[in-house]
């Protein structure tokens, strides 16, 4: 069956009114924040929101404040027409697509930062990135007062930080995590995969393979974080185009590094492959 087109809204006041009216009528509203250039991973978030909510609002905003100097803000891939078709195909009701001025009025001066967590792992090399993310997500939670917000497990640190922000600042919104969607060879889908040249794309499987190796070791009884990290490094070093930025083995709530693996363990890594900076992770449940 043809689904109607998702309506594109660019004004904050209008999308807020639409959501408030839906809630007044007793509807459940789901929010899916994105930067666009959709792939199946994004669509999974939208599909789950569609299944669980009466009204689905996707936000599409390439947020300048989460890009550092020298990062890929200008080059970030954009295609609103294609995105709109894809979102419509999974039954999204509205796409909130504001301009930068609509989001950040002249003289904008207020920021939200989850201290500590925002400076480690990806935050160590991307100064200001998570402050930009939490600030824009806090704004989106206010502009689109939904009951549920959907985020990908792919961005594990972002998910932990947003959960912490929502808890610390008492946002009345449930944060829902959605599993990472992968290509057939295991590479996590990402809008940034479009930056990869063919030889880089082939080697980008290294990240998932390192995570598979970690899983294998843990399944075999290994509990030493250093040994797991060393084995992951060895896997990646077999791929000369893949340069590790970090491998982190930590708890999945406050991202505290672990020596011995137990409980819910996040194994996360970042690597540079050509022009792209790729991330991936796996959560291991250990008895
Ligand atoms: P982005 O547009 O890249 O900022 O991502 C928007 C949302 O989609 C975030 O919550 C991401 O974690 C999520 N996402 C990105 N890639 C994937 C993927 N491969 N699988 C599942 N979710 C994803």
Coordinates of N, CA and C in Angstrom, one line a residue, residues 3-23 27-34 38 46 49-50 54-61 80 83-98 140 143-144 146:
X3 N 2.0 4.8 1.1 CA 1.8 5.6 2.3 C 1.9 7.0 1.9
X4 N 1.1 7.9 2.6 CA 1.2 9.3 2.2 C 2.5 9.9 2.5
X5 N 2.8 11.0 1.8 CA 4.2 11.6 2.0 C 4.3 12.2 3.4
X6 N 5.5 12.1 3.9 CA 5.8 12.8 5.2 C 5.8 14.3 4.9
X7 N 5.2 15.0 5.8 CA 5.1 16.5 5.6 C 6.4 17.1 6.2
X8 N 7.0 18.0 5.4 CA 8.2 18.7 5.9 C 7.8 20.0 6.5
X9 N 8.2 20.2 7.8 CA 7.9 21.4 8.5 C 9.2 22.0 8.9
X10 N 9.4 23.3 8.7 CA 10.6 24.0 9.1 C 10.5 24.9 10.2
X11 N 9.3 25.2 10.7 CA 9.2 26.1 11.9 C 9.0 25.4 13.2
X12 N 9.8 25.8 14.2 CA 9.6 25.2 15.5 C 8.2 25.3 16.1
X13 N 7.6 26.5 16.0 CA 6.3 26.7 16.6 C 5.3 25.8 16.0
X14 N 5.4 25.5 14.7 CA 4.4 24.7 14.0 C 4.5 23.2 14.4
X15 N 5.7 22.7 14.4 CA 5.9 21.3 14.8 C 5.4 21.1 16.2
X16 N 5.8 22.1 17.1 CA 5.4 21.9 18.5 C 3.8 21.9 18.6
X17 N 3.2 22.7 17.9 CA 1.7 22.8 17.9 C 1.1 21.5 17.5
X18 N 1.7 20.9 16.4 CA 1.2 19.6 15.9 C 1.3 18.5 16.9
X19 N 2.5 18.5 17.6 CA 2.7 17.5 18.6 C 1.8 17.7 19.8
X20 N 1.7 18.9 20.2 CA 0.9 19.2 21.4 C -0.6 18.8 21.1
X21 N -1.1 19.1 19.9 CA -2.4 18.7 19.6 C -2.6 17.2 19.6
X22 N -1.6 16.5 19.1 CA -1.7 15.0 19.0 C -1.7 14.5 20.5
X23 N -0.9 15.1 21.3 CA -0.9 14.6 22.7 C -2.2 14.9 23.4
X27 N -2.7 10.8 21.9 CA -1.8 10.1 21.1 C -0.4 9.9 21.7
X28 N 0.3 8.8 21.4 CA 1.7 8.7 21.7 C 2.5 9.2 20.6
X29 N 3.5 10.0 20.9 CA 4.3 10.6 19.8 C 5.8 10.1 20.0
X30 N 6.3 9.7 18.8 CA 7.7 9.2 18.8 C 8.6 10.2 18.0
X31 N 9.8 10.4 18.5 CA 10.7 11.4 17.9 C 12.0 10.6 17.5
X32 N 12.4 10.8 16.2 CA 13.6 10.2 15.7 C 14.6 11.3 15.2
X33 N 15.5 11.7 16.1 CA 16.5 12.7 15.6 C 17.5 12.2 14.7
X34 N 17.8 12.9 13.6 CA 18.8 12.4 12.6 C 19.5 13.6 11.9
X38 N 19.6 9.2 4.7 CA 19.1 8.0 5.3 C 19.6 6.7 4.7
X46 N 12.9 4.5 12.5 CA 11.6 5.0 12.1 C 10.5 3.9 12.2
X49 N 9.6 3.3 15.7 CA 8.7 4.4 16.2 C 7.3 4.2 15.6
X50 N 7.2 3.9 14.3 CA 5.9 3.7 13.7 C 5.1 2.6 14.4
X54 N 1.6 6.6 17.8 CA 0.5 7.1 16.9 C 1.0 8.1 15.9
X55 N 2.0 8.9 16.3 CA 2.5 10.0 15.5 C 4.0 9.9 15.5
X56 N 4.6 9.9 14.3 CA 6.1 9.8 14.2 C 6.7 11.1 13.6
X57 N 7.6 11.7 14.3 CA 8.3 12.9 13.8 C 9.8 12.6 13.7
X58 N 10.3 12.7 12.5 CA 11.7 12.6 12.3 C 12.3 14.0 12.2
X59 N 13.4 14.2 12.9 CA 14.0 15.5 12.7 C 15.3 15.4 11.9
X60 N 15.4 16.3 11.0 CA 16.6 16.2 10.0 C 17.3 17.5 10.1
X61 N 18.4 17.5 10.8 CA 19.2 18.8 11.0 C 20.6 18.4 11.1
X80 N 17.6 15.8 0.6 CA 16.3 15.9 1.3 C 15.2 15.2 0.5
X83 N 15.6 11.5 1.1 CA 15.3 11.2 2.5 C 13.8 11.3 2.8
X84 N 13.1 12.2 2.1 CA 11.7 12.4 2.3 C 11.0 11.2 1.7
X85 N 11.4 10.7 0.6 CA 10.8 9.5 0.0 C 11.0 8.3 0.9
X86 N 12.2 8.1 1.4 CA 12.5 7.0 2.3 C 11.7 7.0 3.6
X87 N 11.6 8.2 4.2 CA 10.9 8.3 5.5 C 9.4 8.1 5.2
X88 N 8.9 8.6 4.1 CA 7.5 8.3 3.7 C 7.2 6.9 3.5
X89 N 8.2 6.1 3.0 CA 8.0 4.7 2.7 C 7.8 3.9 3.9
X90 N 8.3 4.4 5.1 CA 8.1 3.6 6.3 C 7.0 4.3 7.2
X91 N 6.3 5.2 6.6 CA 5.1 5.8 7.3 C 5.3 6.9 8.3
X92 N 6.5 7.6 8.1 CA 6.7 8.8 9.0 C 5.7 9.9 8.7
X93 N 5.2 10.5 9.7 CA 4.2 11.6 9.5 C 4.8 12.9 9.2
X94 N 5.8 13.3 10.0 CA 6.4 14.7 9.8 C 7.9 14.6 9.8
X95 N 8.5 15.4 8.9 CA 10.0 15.6 9.0 C 10.2 17.1 9.4
X96 N 10.8 17.3 10.6 CA 11.1 18.6 11.1 C 12.5 18.9 10.5
X97 N 12.5 19.9 9.6 CA 13.8 20.2 8.9 C 14.0 21.7 9.0
X98 N 14.6 22.2 10.2 CA 14.7 23.6 10.4 C 16.0 24.1 9.7
X140 N 15.6 19.7 20.8 CA 14.6 18.9 20.1 C 13.6 18.3 21.0
X143 N 11.2 21.1 21.6 CA 10.5 21.5 20.4 C 9.5 20.5 20.0
X144 N 9.9 19.2 20.1 CA 9.0 18.1 19.8 C 8.7 17.3 21.1
X146 N 7.7 14.8 22.6 CA 7.3 13.4 22.4 C 7.4 12.6 23.7

